Amino acid sequence: MKNRKFFAIIIAVALTITMLAPAALADTIKIGGLAPLTGPVAQYGIAVQEGVDLYIELLNARGGINGSLVEMVWEDERGDVTEAVNAFNKLVEQDKVVAIIGSVTSGPSLAVGDQAVEIGIPIITASSTAFDVTYNKPNYFRTCFLDPFQASTMANFARDEFGAQKVAVIYDNSNDYSLGLAESFRAQAEANGQDVVAYEAGAGGNVDFKAQLTNIAAQEPEVLYVAFYYTEAALVVAQAAEVGLDVKFLGGDGISGIENVISDVALLENSFFYSDHFASDATTEAVVDFIADFTAKYGRAPTIVFSATAYDAALVLCEAIEAAGATDFDAVVEAMKNTNTEGVTGKLTFDENNNPTKSAFIMTFVDGNQTFVKQQDP
């Protein structure tokens, strides 16, 4: 009788542990990818997809996560907030993914944030730099630095490198990313004692910024902070030359790729400086291997740094799933919070708002090519 009771207790305890334990890993782990693969910012989405897919391919070649292979399920949100919400719902409800990498630009990332928090799914963006993307969202992470950091970095760069005392800003008043950059640059410039002599708005999608640039030229600034993505920024630079505005141009990470769309690449020559997340000419083993693997898979080196931050986003997520030993949302999120790993963009740990502590890389253009200038540490 005693033995029977003893075994009954053992069985009950075992059943309780089983019910409380996180779900074990399936043979295939499905991770969602949320990105603009078509549309005006598709260049960024494709770069993210390439970086993630490279990491997953290499991971699966090594045996996956504890023997389970990883399958990426991509949804094209076209850079649109409504499409992003629809794509997010499909990934969660129909595809039954256990985590999401995305989205890519700040608007769509903000749009899916509340739903992600509501269900607790682990989600990580490689490229959304707006402050509110991860703020008060315990399960939303990022591997890129924030807009306030990169914008303030460039205000300091203008002061330290050029001795600029008169600065100007042009921005998109309909875009969260652009607004965040513009406001943070202005705040840091004012804190530095620099004079913000012009602060001009122009809606994204416009093709004519000459009125704003004429107003800016009248104030004779030494630098102009261009808080746009690369497509509009290319127009700003070309039209600045037409109105006689001779300044150093500064920008954020969204400038990457401008050399591919500007009418005259010579306009960028040692003239446009921007903050970025990665420098492909770094000599660390991780970077050298990443460039070699990327080139082997795609037949070229990465052209946009978000391929590198995306590679690191996949790294962080998959290492967290491995550490958790399960795909239980809470267990994976907790493992992500405890991340301490070396990625291709540097060492990755996260602060209380799931933002990484990392360096910014100041870039310019020489002979039409992105060229590393200096590393700006936090």
C-alpha positions in Angstrom: 0.0 0.0 0.0 2.8 2.4 0.9 4.6 1.6 -2.4 1.3 2.2 -4.3 0.9 5.6 -2.6 4.5 6.5 -3.3 4.3 5.7 -7.0 1.0 7.6 -7.2 2.7 10.7 -5.7 5.6 10.3 -8.2 3.2 10.1 -11.1 1.2 13.1 -9.9 4.4 15.2 -9.5 5.6 14.1 -13.0 2.2 15.1 -14.6 2.3 18.5 -12.8 5.9 19.2 -14.1 4.8 18.1 -17.6 1.8 20.5 -17.6 3.9 23.4 -16.3 6.9 22.9 -18.6 7.2 24.9 -21.8 6.2 23.2 -25.0 9.1 21.2 -26.4 10.6 22.0 -29.8 8.8 20.7 -32.8 10.7 19.0 -35.7 10.3 22.3 -37.6 10.3 25.7 -35.9 8.3 28.3 -37.9 9.4 31.9 -37.5 7.6 34.8 -39.2 9.3 37.5 -41.3 7.5 40.8 -41.6 9.0 43.2 -44.2 8.3 45.4 -47.2 9.4 43.2 -50.1 7.7 45.4 -52.7 6.9 49.1 -52.7 9.0 52.3 -52.0 11.1 51.0 -49.2 11.5 47.4 -50.5 15.3 47.9 -50.7 15.3 47.8 -46.9 13.0 44.9 -46.6 14.9 42.8 -49.1 18.1 43.6 -47.3 16.6 42.3 -44.0 15.2 39.2 -45.7 18.7 38.4 -47.1 20.4 38.7 -43.8 17.9 36.6 -41.9 17.7 33.9 -44.6 21.5 33.7 -44.6 21.6 33.1 -40.9 18.8 30.5 -41.0 20.5 28.6 -43.9 23.8 28.4 -42.0 22.0 27.4 -38.8 20.1 24.6 -40.5 23.3 23.4 -42.1 24.7 23.0 -38.6 21.6 21.0 -37.5 19.2 23.7 -36.6 18.1 24.4 -33.0 18.7 21.3 -30.8 18.0 19.2 -33.9 15.0 21.1 -35.1 15.1 22.9 -38.4 13.9 26.5 -38.8 11.5 27.6 -41.5 11.1 31.3 -42.3 7.6 32.4 -43.4 7.8 35.8 -45.0 4.9 38.3 -45.5 5.2 41.4 -47.6 3.7 44.4 -45.8 4.7 46.9 -48.5 5.8 49.6 -46.0 2.1 50.2 -45.2 0.7 50.1 -41.7 -2.6 48.4 -42.6 -0.8 45.8 -44.7 1.6 45.2 -41.7 -1.3 44.5 -39.3 -2.9 42.1 -41.8 0.4 40.3 -42.4 1.1 40.1 -38.7 -2.4 38.5 -38.1 -1.8 36.0 -40.9 1.6 34.9 -39.5 0.1 34.4 -36.0 -3.3 33.0 -36.8 -2.8 31.0 -40.0 0.9 30.2 -40.1 1.2 29.6 -36.4 4.7 31.1 -36.1 6.4 31.0 -32.7 8.2 34.3 -33.1 8.5 37.2 -35.6 11.4 39.1 -37.1 10.1 42.5 -38.2 9.0 44.9 -39.2 11.5 47.0 -41.1 10.5 50.7 -41.0 9.1 52.4 -37.9 5.5 53.0 -39.0 4.6 49.3 -39.6 6.6 48.2 -36.5 4.6 50.6 -34.3 1.4 49.4 -35.9 1.9 45.8 -34.9 3.4 46.5 -31.5 0.3 46.5 -29.3 -1.0 43.2 -30.8 2.4 41.7 -30.3 2.3 42.7 -26.6 -1.2 41.5 -26.2 -0.3 37.9 -27.2 3.2 38.0 -25.9 4.9 36.7 -29.0 8.7 37.3 -29.2 9.4 39.9 -31.9 12.6 41.6 -32.9 13.2 44.3 -35.5 16.6 44.7 -37.2 15.9 48.2 -38.5 13.1 50.1 -36.8 14.8 52.9 -34.9 11.8 54.9 -33.5 11.9 55.1 -29.7 8.4 53.9 -29.1 8.8 50.6 -31.1 10.1 48.8 -28.0 9.2 51.2 -25.2 6.8 49.5 -22.7 6.7 46.4 -24.9 8.4 43.7 -22.9 8.5 41.2 -25.8 9.6 43.6 -28.6 13.4 43.8 -29.2 15.7 45.4 -31.7 19.3 45.0 -33.0 19.6 48.6 -34.4 20.3 51.7 -32.3 17.6 54.3 -31.7 16.7 57.5 -33.6 17.6 59.7 -30.6 21.1 58.2 -30.3 21.9 58.4 -34.0 20.5 61.9 -34.4 22.3 63.3 -31.4 25.5 61.6 -32.6 25.3 63.5 -35.9 24.7 66.9 -34.1 27.8 66.2 -32.1 29.7 65.1 -35.2 28.8 68.4 -36.9 30.2 70.3 -33.9 33.3 68.2 -33.4 34.3 67.5 -37.0 33.2 70.7 -38.8 32.9 73.2 -35.9 29.4 73.9 -37.2 27.5 76.5 -35.2 24.7 77.2 -37.7 22.7 74.1 -38.5 19.4 73.4 -40.4 17.0 70.5 -40.6 14.7 69.3 -43.4 12.2 66.5 -42.5 9.1 64.6 -43.4 6.2 65.8 -41.2 4.1 62.7 -42.0 6.7 60.0 -41.0 7.5 58.9 -37.4 11.1 58.0 -38.3 11.8 61.3 -39.9 10.1 63.3 -37.1 12.0 61.4 -34.4 15.3 62.1 -36.1 14.6 65.8 -36.7 13.4 66.4 -33.2 16.4 64.6 -31.6 18.9 66.4 -33.8 17.4 69.8 -33.0 17.4 69.0 -29.3 21.0 67.9 -29.2 22.1 70.8 -31.4 20.5 73.3 -29.0 22.0 71.5 -26.0 25.4 71.9 -27.8 24.8 75.6 -28.1 24.4 75.3 -31.9 22.0 77.6 -33.6 19.2 75.8 -35.5 18.6 78.5 -38.1 16.0 76.6 -40.2 13.6 73.7 -39.5 11.7 73.0 -42.7 9.0 70.3 -43.3 8.3 68.6 -46.6 5.9 65.6 -47.0 7.5 62.3 -48.0 6.7 61.3 -51.6 7.2 64.9 -52.8 9.6 65.4 -55.7 10.1 69.2 -55.2 11.8 70.5 -52.1 13.2 73.7 -53.7 10.9 76.1 -51.7 12.2 74.6 -48.4 15.8 74.6 -49.6 15.6 78.2 -50.7 14.4 79.2 -47.2 17.3 77.2 -45.7 19.9 78.7 -48.1 18.8 82.2 -47.0 19.8 81.4 -43.4 23.3 80.3 -44.5 23.7 77.2 -42.4 27.0 75.2 -42.4 25.3 71.8 -42.3 21.9 70.5 -43.2 20.5 67.4 -41.4 18.3 65.5 -43.9 15.8 63.5 -42.0 14.5 61.5 -44.9 15.0 58.0 -46.4 17.4 57.8 -49.3 14.9 58.4 -52.1 13.8 61.8 -51.0 17.3 62.6 -49.7 18.7 62.1 -53.2 16.2 64.7 -54.5 17.1 67.1 -51.6 20.9 66.9 -52.4 20.3 67.4 -56.2 17.9 70.3 -55.7 20.2 71.9 -53.0 22.8 72.3 -55.7 20.2 73.9 -58.0 19.3 76.6 -55.5 22.9 77.3 -54.5 22.9 75.7 -51.1 26.5 74.7 -50.4 26.6 72.8 -47.1 27.7 69.5 -45.6 24.8 67.1 -45.5 24.1 64.9 -42.6 21.6 62.0 -42.2 20.6 58.9 -40.4 20.7 55.2 -41.3 17.9 55.7 -43.9 20.4 57.4 -46.2 22.1 54.0 -46.9 21.4 53.3 -50.6 21.3 56.9 -51.8 24.2 56.3 -54.1 22.1 53.9 -56.1 19.3 56.5 -56.9 20.9 59.9 -56.9 21.2 61.6 -60.3 24.8 62.5 -59.8 26.8 60.5 -57.3 29.6 63.2 -57.3 27.2 65.3 -55.2 27.8 62.9 -52.3 31.6 63.0 -52.5 32.9 63.7 -49.0 29.8 65.9 -48.7 27.1 63.6 -47.2 27.8 62.0 -43.8 25.4 59.7 -42.1 25.2 57.3 -39.1 25.0 53.6 -39.7 24.9 50.3 -37.8 27.7 48.4 -39.5 30.9 48.8 -41.5 31.6 46.0 -44.0 35.3 46.8 -44.1 35.8 46.0 -40.4 38.3 43.2 -39.8 36.8 41.2 -37.0 36.4 37.5 -37.6 32.6 37.7 -37.4 32.5 40.5 -40.1 34.9 38.8 -42.4 33.0 35.5 -42.2 29.7 37.3 -42.6 30.8 39.1 -45.8 32.3 35.8 -47.2 29.1 33.8 -46.5 26.8 36.6 -47.8 28.9 36.8 -51.0 28.8 33.1 -51.4 25.0 33.0 -51.1 24.0 36.1 -53.1 27.0 36.6 -55.4 27.8 40.0 -54.0 28.6 41.8 -50.8 25.7 43.3 -48.8 24.8 46.8 -50.0 22.7 47.9 -47.0 23.7 47.4 -43.4 20.3 46.0 -42.4 21.4 42.7 -43.8 23.9 42.6 -40.9 21.5 43.8 -38.2 19.0 41.3 -39.6 21.5 38.5 -39.4 22.0 39.5 -35.7 18.3 39.6 -35.1 18.0 36.0 -36.3 21.0 35.1 -34.2 19.5 36.6 -31.0 16.1 35.0 -31.6 17.4 31.5 -32.4 19.9 31.5 -29.6 17.1 32.4 -27.2 14.9 29.6 -28.5 17.9 27.2 -28.0 18.5 28.5 -24.5 14.8 28.2 -23.6 14.7 24.7 -25.0 11.2 25.5 -26.1 9.0 27.9 -28.1 7.0 29.0 -25.1 6.6 32.8 -25.6 7.6 33.8 -22.0 10.6 31.5 -21.9 11.9 32.8 -25.2 11.4 36.4 -24.2 13.2 35.8 -20.9 16.1 34.2 -22.8 16.2 37.2 -25.2 16.4 39.6 -22.3 19.5 37.7 -21.0 21.3 37.9 -24.4 25.0 38.3 -24.2 26.4 37.4 -27.6 28.8 38.5 -30.2 27.1 39.4 -33.5 28.4 40.7 -36.8 27.5 44.3 -35.7 29.3 43.9 -32.3 28.5 42.6 -28.9 24.8 42.5 -28.1 23.1 43.0 -24.8 19.8 44.7 -24.1 18.7 47.4 -21.7 15.4 47.6 -19.8 13.5 48.7 -22.9 15.0 45.9 -25.1 17.3 48.2 -27.0 20.9 47.2 -27.7 23.9 49.0 -26.4 26.2 49.4 -29.4 28.3 51.8 -31.4 27.3 54.0 -34.4 29.5 54.1 -37.5 29.8 57.4 -39.3 30.0 56.9 -43.1 30.5 59.1 -46.2 31.0 58.5 -49.9 34.2 58.3 -51.8 34.2 57.5 -55.6 30.6 56.7 -55.2 31.1 54.1 -52.5 30.1 54.0 -48.9 33.2 54.7 -46.9 33.8 54.4 -43.1 34.8 57.6 -41.4 34.8 56.9 -37.6 33.2 54.8 -34.9 31.1 56.8 -32.4 30.7 54.9 -29.2 27.8 55.4 -26.9 
